PDB file of C-alpha atoms in Angstrom:
ATOM      1  CA  MET K   1     314.964 102.185 -32.162  1.00 63.00           C
ATOM      2  CA  LEU K   2     314.963  98.284 -32.677  1.00 71.00           C
ATOM      3  CA  PHE K   3     316.389  98.215 -36.801  1.00 71.00           C
ATOM      4  CA  ARG K   4     319.129 101.177 -37.243  1.00 80.00           C
ATOM      5  CA  GLU K   5     318.919  99.950 -41.035  1.00 90.00           C
ATOM      6  CA  LYS K   6     316.689  98.648 -43.958  1.00 92.00           C
ATOM      7  CA  THR K   7     319.241  95.537 -43.626  1.00 93.00           C
ATOM      8  CA  GLU K   8     318.346  94.659 -40.144  1.00 94.00           C
ATOM      9  CA  LEU K   9     314.071  94.914 -40.923  1.00 93.00           C
ATOM     10  CA  VAL K  10     315.487  92.419 -43.427  1.00 94.00           C
ATOM     11  CA  LEU K  11     318.125  90.250 -42.009  1.00 95.00           C
ATOM     12  CA  ALA K  12     315.133  89.985 -38.583  1.00 94.00           C
ATOM     13  CA  GLY K  13     311.840  89.276 -40.744  1.00 95.00           C
ATOM     14  CA  LEU K  14     314.420  86.343 -42.594  1.00 96.00           C
ATOM     15  CA  PHE K  15     315.259  85.052 -39.467  1.00 95.00           C
ATOM     16  CA  LEU K  16     311.471  85.454 -37.927  1.00 94.00           C
ATOM     17  CA  SER K  17     309.561  83.745 -40.780  1.00 96.00           C
ATOM     18  CA  SER K  18     312.402  80.832 -40.778  1.00 97.00           C
ATOM     19  CA  LEU K  19     310.800  79.167 -36.914  1.00 95.00           C
ATOM     20  CA  VAL K  20     308.206  77.563 -39.713  1.00 96.00           C
ATOM     21  CA  LEU K  21     311.891  75.024 -39.276  1.00 97.00           C
ATOM     22  CA  VAL K  22     312.050  74.101 -35.922  1.00 97.00           C
ATOM     23  CA  THR K  23     312.014  69.815 -35.274  1.00 96.00           C
ATOM     24  CA  PRO K  24     310.456  70.241 -32.063  1.00 96.00           C
ATOM     25  CA  ARG K  25     311.969  68.418 -30.211  1.00 93.00           C
ATOM     26  CA  ILE K  26     313.697  66.425 -27.246  1.00 95.00           C
ATOM     27  CA  ALA K  27     316.104  63.234 -28.257  1.00 91.00           C
ATOM     28  CA  GLU K  28     319.469  62.929 -27.502  1.00 93.00           C
ATOM     29  CA  SER K  29     321.242  62.751 -23.923  1.00 94.00           C
ATOM     30  CA  ASP K  30     322.478  66.509 -24.067  1.00 96.00           C
ATOM     31  CA  ALA K  31     318.868  68.519 -24.950  1.00 97.00           C
ATOM     32  CA  ILE K  32     316.993  65.315 -22.182  1.00 98.00           C
ATOM     33  CA  GLU K  33     319.886  66.466 -19.586  1.00 98.00           C
ATOM     34  CA  TYR K  34     319.650  70.452 -20.287  1.00 98.00           C
ATOM     35  CA  PHE K  35     315.359  70.046 -20.700  1.00 98.00           C
ATOM     36  CA  SER K  36     314.939  67.986 -16.899  1.00 98.00           C
ATOM     37  CA  TYR K  37     316.570  71.102 -15.291  1.00 98.00           C
ATOM     38  CA  LEU K  38     313.126  73.076 -16.177  1.00 98.00           C
ATOM     39  CA  PRO K  39     310.620  70.505 -14.538  1.00 98.00           C
ATOM     40  CA  SER K  40     313.159  68.775 -12.076  1.00 98.00           C
ATOM     41  CA  ILE K  41     313.544  71.887 -10.617  1.00 97.00           C
ATOM     42  CA  LEU K  42     310.622  74.608 -11.447  1.00 96.00           C
ATOM     43  CA  LEU K  43     307.433  71.549 -11.199  1.00 95.00           C
ATOM     44  CA  ASP K  44     308.649  69.535  -8.268  1.00 97.00           C
ATOM     45  CA  GLY K  45     311.528  72.039  -6.316  1.00 97.00           C
ATOM     46  CA  ASP K  46     314.477  69.973  -6.321  1.00 97.00           C
ATOM     47  CA  LEU K  47     317.045  68.369  -9.194  1.00 96.00           C
ATOM     48  CA  ASP K  48     316.166  64.599  -8.497  1.00 97.00           C
ATOM     49  CA  PHE K  49     315.948  63.993 -12.849  1.00 98.00           C
ATOM     50  CA  THR K  50     315.240  59.702 -12.152  1.00 97.00           C
ATOM     51  CA  ASN K  51     311.110  60.739 -12.428  1.00 97.00           C
ATOM     52  CA  GLU K  52     312.306  63.360 -16.565  1.00 98.00           C
ATOM     53  CA  TYR K  53     315.176  60.537 -17.193  1.00 98.00           C
ATOM     54  CA  THR K  54     312.329  57.303 -17.159  1.00 97.00           C
ATOM     55  CA  TYR K  55     309.878  59.309 -19.047  1.00 97.00           C
ATOM     56  CA  PHE K  56     312.554  60.099 -21.760  1.00 97.00           C
ATOM     57  CA  TYR K  57     313.347  56.266 -21.307  1.00 97.00           C
ATOM     58  CA  GLU K  58     309.969  54.440 -21.620  1.00 97.00           C
ATOM     59  CA  GLU K  59     309.111  56.776 -25.289  1.00 95.00           C
ATOM     60  CA  ASP K  60     311.612  54.789 -26.813  1.00 95.00           C
ATOM     61  CA  PRO K  61     312.765  52.126 -24.592  1.00 96.00           C
ATOM     62  CA  GLU K  62     315.587  50.342 -27.289  1.00 95.00           C
ATOM     63  CA  GLY K  63     316.135  53.021 -29.063  1.00 94.00           C
ATOM     64  CA  ARG K  64     317.951  54.361 -24.823  1.00 96.00           C
ATOM     65  CA  ALA K  65     318.929  51.718 -23.897  1.00 95.00           C
ATOM     66  CA  GLY K  66     322.298  53.420 -23.327  1.00 95.00           C
ATOM     67  CA  PHE K  67     321.375  56.511 -22.438  1.00 96.00           C
ATOM     68  CA  LYS K  68     318.905  53.979 -19.296  1.00 96.00           C
ATOM     69  CA  GLU K  69     323.179  52.729 -18.812  1.00 96.00           C
ATOM     70  CA  THR K  70     323.809  56.188 -18.031  1.00 96.00           C
ATOM     71  CA  PHE K  71     321.173  57.784 -16.860  1.00 97.00           C
ATOM     72  CA  LEU K  72     318.612  55.641 -15.214  1.00 96.00           C
ATOM     73  CA  ASP K  73     321.255  53.094 -14.183  1.00 97.00           C
ATOM     74  CA  ARG K  74     323.752  55.671 -11.933  1.00 96.00           C
ATOM     75  CA  SER K  75     323.115  57.468  -9.761  1.00 95.00           C
ATOM     76  CA  THR K  76     326.608  59.515  -7.603  1.00 95.00           C
ATOM     77  CA  ALA K  77     327.522  59.299  -4.385  1.00 95.00           C
ATOM     78  CA  THR K  78     323.990  61.256  -2.985  1.00 95.00           C
ATOM     79  CA  GLY K  79     321.838  58.510  -5.041  1.00 95.00           C
ATOM     80  CA  LEU K  80     320.618  61.101  -7.678  1.00 97.00           C
ATOM     81  CA  LYS K  81     320.997  60.524 -11.108  1.00 97.00           C
ATOM     82  CA  LEU K  82     323.524  62.005 -13.308  1.00 96.00           C
ATOM     83  CA  ASN K  83     323.798  65.153 -15.142  1.00 97.00           C
ATOM     84  CA  PHE K  84     326.255  66.479 -17.370  1.00 96.00           C
ATOM     85  CA  GLY K  85     324.933  68.649 -19.731  1.00 96.00           C
ATOM     86  CA  PRO K  86     325.152  72.229 -17.818  1.00 97.00           C
ATOM     87  CA  ILE K  87     322.099  74.560 -16.798  1.00 98.00           C
ATOM     88  CA  GLY K  88     322.607  77.463 -18.726  1.00 97.00           C
ATOM     89  CA  THR K  89     320.932  76.930 -21.385  1.00 98.00           C
ATOM     90  CA  ALA K  90     318.323  75.004 -19.482  1.00 98.00           C
ATOM     91  CA  LEU K  91     317.778  78.997 -18.167  1.00 98.00           C
ATOM     92  CA  LEU K  92     317.746  80.628 -21.490  1.00 98.00           C
ATOM     93  CA  TRP K  93     314.831  78.868 -21.988  1.00 98.00           C
ATOM     94  CA  SER K  94     312.985  78.286 -19.180  1.00 98.00           C
ATOM     95  CA  PRO K  95     310.600  82.006 -20.451  1.00 98.00           C
ATOM     96  CA  PHE K  96     309.626  80.270 -22.979  1.00 98.00           C
ATOM     97  CA  TYR K  97     308.966  77.983 -21.043  1.00 98.00           C
ATOM     98  CA  LEU K  98     307.233  79.036 -18.009  1.00 98.00           C
ATOM     99  CA  ALA K  99     304.726  80.785 -20.472  1.00 98.00           C
ATOM    100  CA  THR K 100     304.065  77.127 -22.131  1.00 98.00           C
ATOM    101  CA  HIS K 101     303.128  76.067 -18.626  1.00 98.00           C
ATOM    102  CA  GLY K 102     300.867  79.402 -17.984  1.00 98.00           C
ATOM    103  CA  ALA K 103     299.412  79.133 -20.342  1.00 98.00           C
ATOM    104  CA  LEU K 104     298.260  75.386 -19.571  1.00 98.00           C
ATOM    105  CA  LEU K 105     297.371  76.142 -16.631  1.00 98.00           C
ATOM    106  CA  THR K 106     295.030  77.863 -17.993  1.00 98.00           C
ATOM    107  CA  GLY K 107     293.292  76.269 -20.553  1.00 98.00           C
ATOM    108  CA  GLN K 108     293.313  73.659 -17.807  1.00 97.00           C
ATOM    109  CA  ALA K 109     291.121  76.295 -15.558  1.00 97.00           C
ATOM    110  CA  LEU K 110     289.102  77.199 -19.003  1.00 98.00           C
ATOM    111  CA  GLY K 111     287.815  72.683 -19.540  1.00 97.00           C
ATOM    112  CA  PHE K 112     290.919  72.286 -22.501  1.00 97.00           C
ATOM    113  CA  GLU K 113     291.764  69.364 -21.980  1.00 96.00           C
ATOM    114  CA  VAL K 114     295.606  70.204 -21.743  1.00 95.00           C
ATOM    115  CA  TYR K 115     297.717  68.144 -19.394  1.00 94.00           C
ATOM    116  CA  PRO K 116     300.954  70.712 -17.753  1.00 97.00           C
ATOM    117  CA  ASP K 117     303.263  68.421 -17.069  1.00 97.00           C
ATOM    118  CA  GLY K 118     306.170  69.825 -17.737  1.00 97.00           C
ATOM    119  CA  LEU K 119     307.166  67.155 -20.038  1.00 97.00           C
ATOM    120  CA  SER K 120     304.557  67.022 -23.152  1.00 96.00           C
ATOM    121  CA  GLN K 121     305.069  68.058 -26.590  1.00 97.00           C
ATOM    122  CA  PRO K 122     304.067  72.002 -25.847  1.00 98.00           C
ATOM    123  CA  TYR K 123     306.641  71.463 -23.582  1.00 98.00           C
ATOM    124  CA  ARG K 124     308.998  71.091 -25.984  1.00 98.00           C
ATOM    125  CA  THR K 125     307.574  72.750 -28.766  1.00 98.00           C
ATOM    126  CA  ALA K 126     308.325  76.186 -26.259  1.00 98.00           C
ATOM    127  CA  VAL K 127     312.104  75.343 -25.652  1.00 98.00           C
ATOM    128  CA  SER K 128     312.820  74.439 -29.714  1.00 98.00           C
ATOM    129  CA  ILE K 129     311.651  77.468 -30.566  1.00 98.00           C
ATOM    130  CA  ALA K 130     313.414  78.860 -27.552  1.00 98.00           C
ATOM    131  CA  SER K 131     316.395  78.086 -28.673  1.00 98.00           C
ATOM    132  CA  ALA K 132     316.221  78.609 -32.140  1.00 98.00           C
ATOM    133  CA  PHE K 133     314.903  82.402 -31.440  1.00 97.00           C
ATOM    134  CA  TYR K 134     318.081  83.793 -29.085  1.00 98.00           C
ATOM    135  CA  GLY K 135     320.750  81.820 -31.949  1.00 98.00           C
ATOM    136  CA  LEU K 136     318.955  83.787 -34.677  1.00 97.00           C
ATOM    137  CA  VAL K 137     319.651  86.259 -31.963  1.00 97.00           C
ATOM    138  CA  GLY K 138     322.605  85.345 -31.763  1.00 98.00           C
ATOM    139  CA  LEU K 139     323.310  85.880 -36.060  1.00 98.00           C
ATOM    140  CA  PHE K 140     321.880  89.341 -36.034  1.00 97.00           C
ATOM    141  CA  LEU K 141     323.951  90.491 -32.315  1.00 97.00           C
ATOM    142  CA  SER K 142     326.610  88.786 -35.369  1.00 97.00           C
ATOM    143  CA  TYR K 143     325.267  91.433 -37.943  1.00 97.00           C
ATOM    144  CA  ARG K 144     325.502  94.054 -35.481  1.00 96.00           C
ATOM    145  CA  PHE K 145     329.075  93.477 -34.051  1.00 96.00           C
ATOM    146  CA  ALA K 146     330.016  93.639 -38.386  1.00 96.00           C
ATOM    147  CA  ARG K 147     328.614  96.085 -39.833  1.00 95.00           C
ATOM    148  CA  ARG K 148     330.668  98.013 -37.076  1.00 95.00           C
ATOM    149  CA  LEU K 149     333.775  97.350 -40.181  1.00 96.00           C
ATOM    150  CA  ALA K 150     331.700  96.682 -43.094  1.00 96.00           C
ATOM    151  CA  GLY K 151     328.787  97.626 -45.243  1.00 95.00           C
ATOM    152  CA  PRO K 152     325.392  95.600 -44.524  1.00 95.00           C
ATOM    153  CA  PHE K 153     325.264  94.383 -48.309  1.00 95.00           C
ATOM    154  CA  ALA K 154     329.042  91.738 -47.382  1.00 96.00           C
ATOM    155  CA  CYS K 155     327.772  91.884 -43.216  1.00 96.00           C
ATOM    156  CA  ALA K 156     324.218  90.893 -44.473  1.00 96.00           C
ATOM    157  CA  LEU K 157     325.555  88.435 -46.725  1.00 96.00           C
ATOM    158  CA  THR K 158     327.961  86.544 -43.876  1.00 96.00           C
ATOM    159  CA  VAL K 159     325.688  86.313 -41.594  1.00 97.00           C
ATOM    160  CA  VAL K 160     323.628  84.545 -44.606  1.00 97.00           C
ATOM    161  CA  ALA K 161     326.541  81.856 -45.078  1.00 97.00           C
ATOM    162  CA  LEU K 162     326.724  81.587 -41.635  1.00 96.00           C
ATOM    163  CA  TRP K 163     323.371  80.932 -41.063  1.00 97.00           C
ATOM    164  CA  TRP K 164     323.144  78.290 -44.093  1.00 97.00           C
ATOM    165  CA  ALA K 165     326.431  77.129 -45.028  1.00 96.00           C
ATOM    166  CA  THR K 166     327.920  76.051 -41.092  1.00 96.00           C
ATOM    167  CA  PRO K 167     326.234  73.750 -37.692  1.00 97.00           C
ATOM    168  CA  VAL K 168     323.703  77.058 -37.060  1.00 98.00           C
ATOM    169  CA  ALA K 169     321.605  75.923 -39.736  1.00 97.00           C
ATOM    170  CA  TYR K 170     320.581  72.226 -38.628  1.00 97.00           C
ATOM    171  CA  SER K 171     321.675  73.273 -35.032  1.00 97.00           C
ATOM    172  CA  LEU K 172     318.810  75.939 -35.019  1.00 97.00           C
ATOM    173  CA  TYR K 173     315.670  73.965 -36.903  1.00 97.00           C
ATOM    174  CA  ILE K 174     317.074  70.102 -36.820  1.00 97.00           C
ATOM    175  CA  ALA K 175     318.948  69.925 -33.436  1.00 97.00           C
ATOM    176  CA  PRO K 176     316.841  72.652 -31.468  1.00 97.00           C
ATOM    177  CA  GLY K 177     317.150  70.300 -28.138  1.00 97.00           C
ATOM    178  CA  MET K 178     321.180  71.293 -27.474  1.00 97.00           C
ATOM    179  CA  SER K 179     322.537  73.510 -26.259  1.00 97.00           C
ATOM    180  CA  HIS K 180     324.987  74.687 -29.739  1.00 97.00           C
ATOM    181  CA  ALA K 181     322.284  77.960 -30.001  1.00 97.00           C
ATOM    182  CA  ALA K 182     323.040  79.005 -26.292  1.00 97.00           C
ATOM    183  CA  SER K 183     325.929  79.653 -26.864  1.00 97.00           C
ATOM    184  CA  LEU K 184     325.757  81.242 -30.143  1.00 98.00           C
ATOM    185  CA  PHE K 185     323.225  83.452 -29.044  1.00 98.00           C
ATOM    186  CA  SER K 186     326.446  83.501 -25.623  1.00 97.00           C
ATOM    187  CA  VAL K 187     329.097  83.915 -27.466  1.00 97.00           C
ATOM    188  CA  ALA K 188     328.462  87.331 -29.952  1.00 97.00           C
ATOM    189  CA  LEU K 189     325.967  89.174 -27.196  1.00 96.00           C
TER     190      LEU K 189
END
């Protein structure tokens, strides 16, 4: 049974309805690093992030000058571009990313004007929603853990406070390209 009590069902409803709050973007350097694993490995078949980093830099050359200096102007000893981000967040995002890629390929085959390039907005939306989803599952798992110690009302109130009175909401809805929501899920799991 997925939901053991009414409180879980209410929390799940609140969590799912909050997905409309997600700002689907990959903007910060860390987010670009995490995201770049997906098109590089799954579409290019390599770990050369040059084309991914160039794509993001060219979107906002003025705003990403520091990004260019760190990630495009420098290389590793093997000649590849630096990536300080671990791959774990990208691994969690990969089912959402691959589903989006499959949907875009299908759409293209059916004659729709879609571009399954691996970097455009549909992919960013998918991983942003994935982050929020994983973070919300982490909150749900936290509720389940807390229920071993206290009643449903106290645990639900605590989880809602954790959700809205800490940086969790920011990580889920404003900066979903960062690794914080994936970390919340991983720790709760």
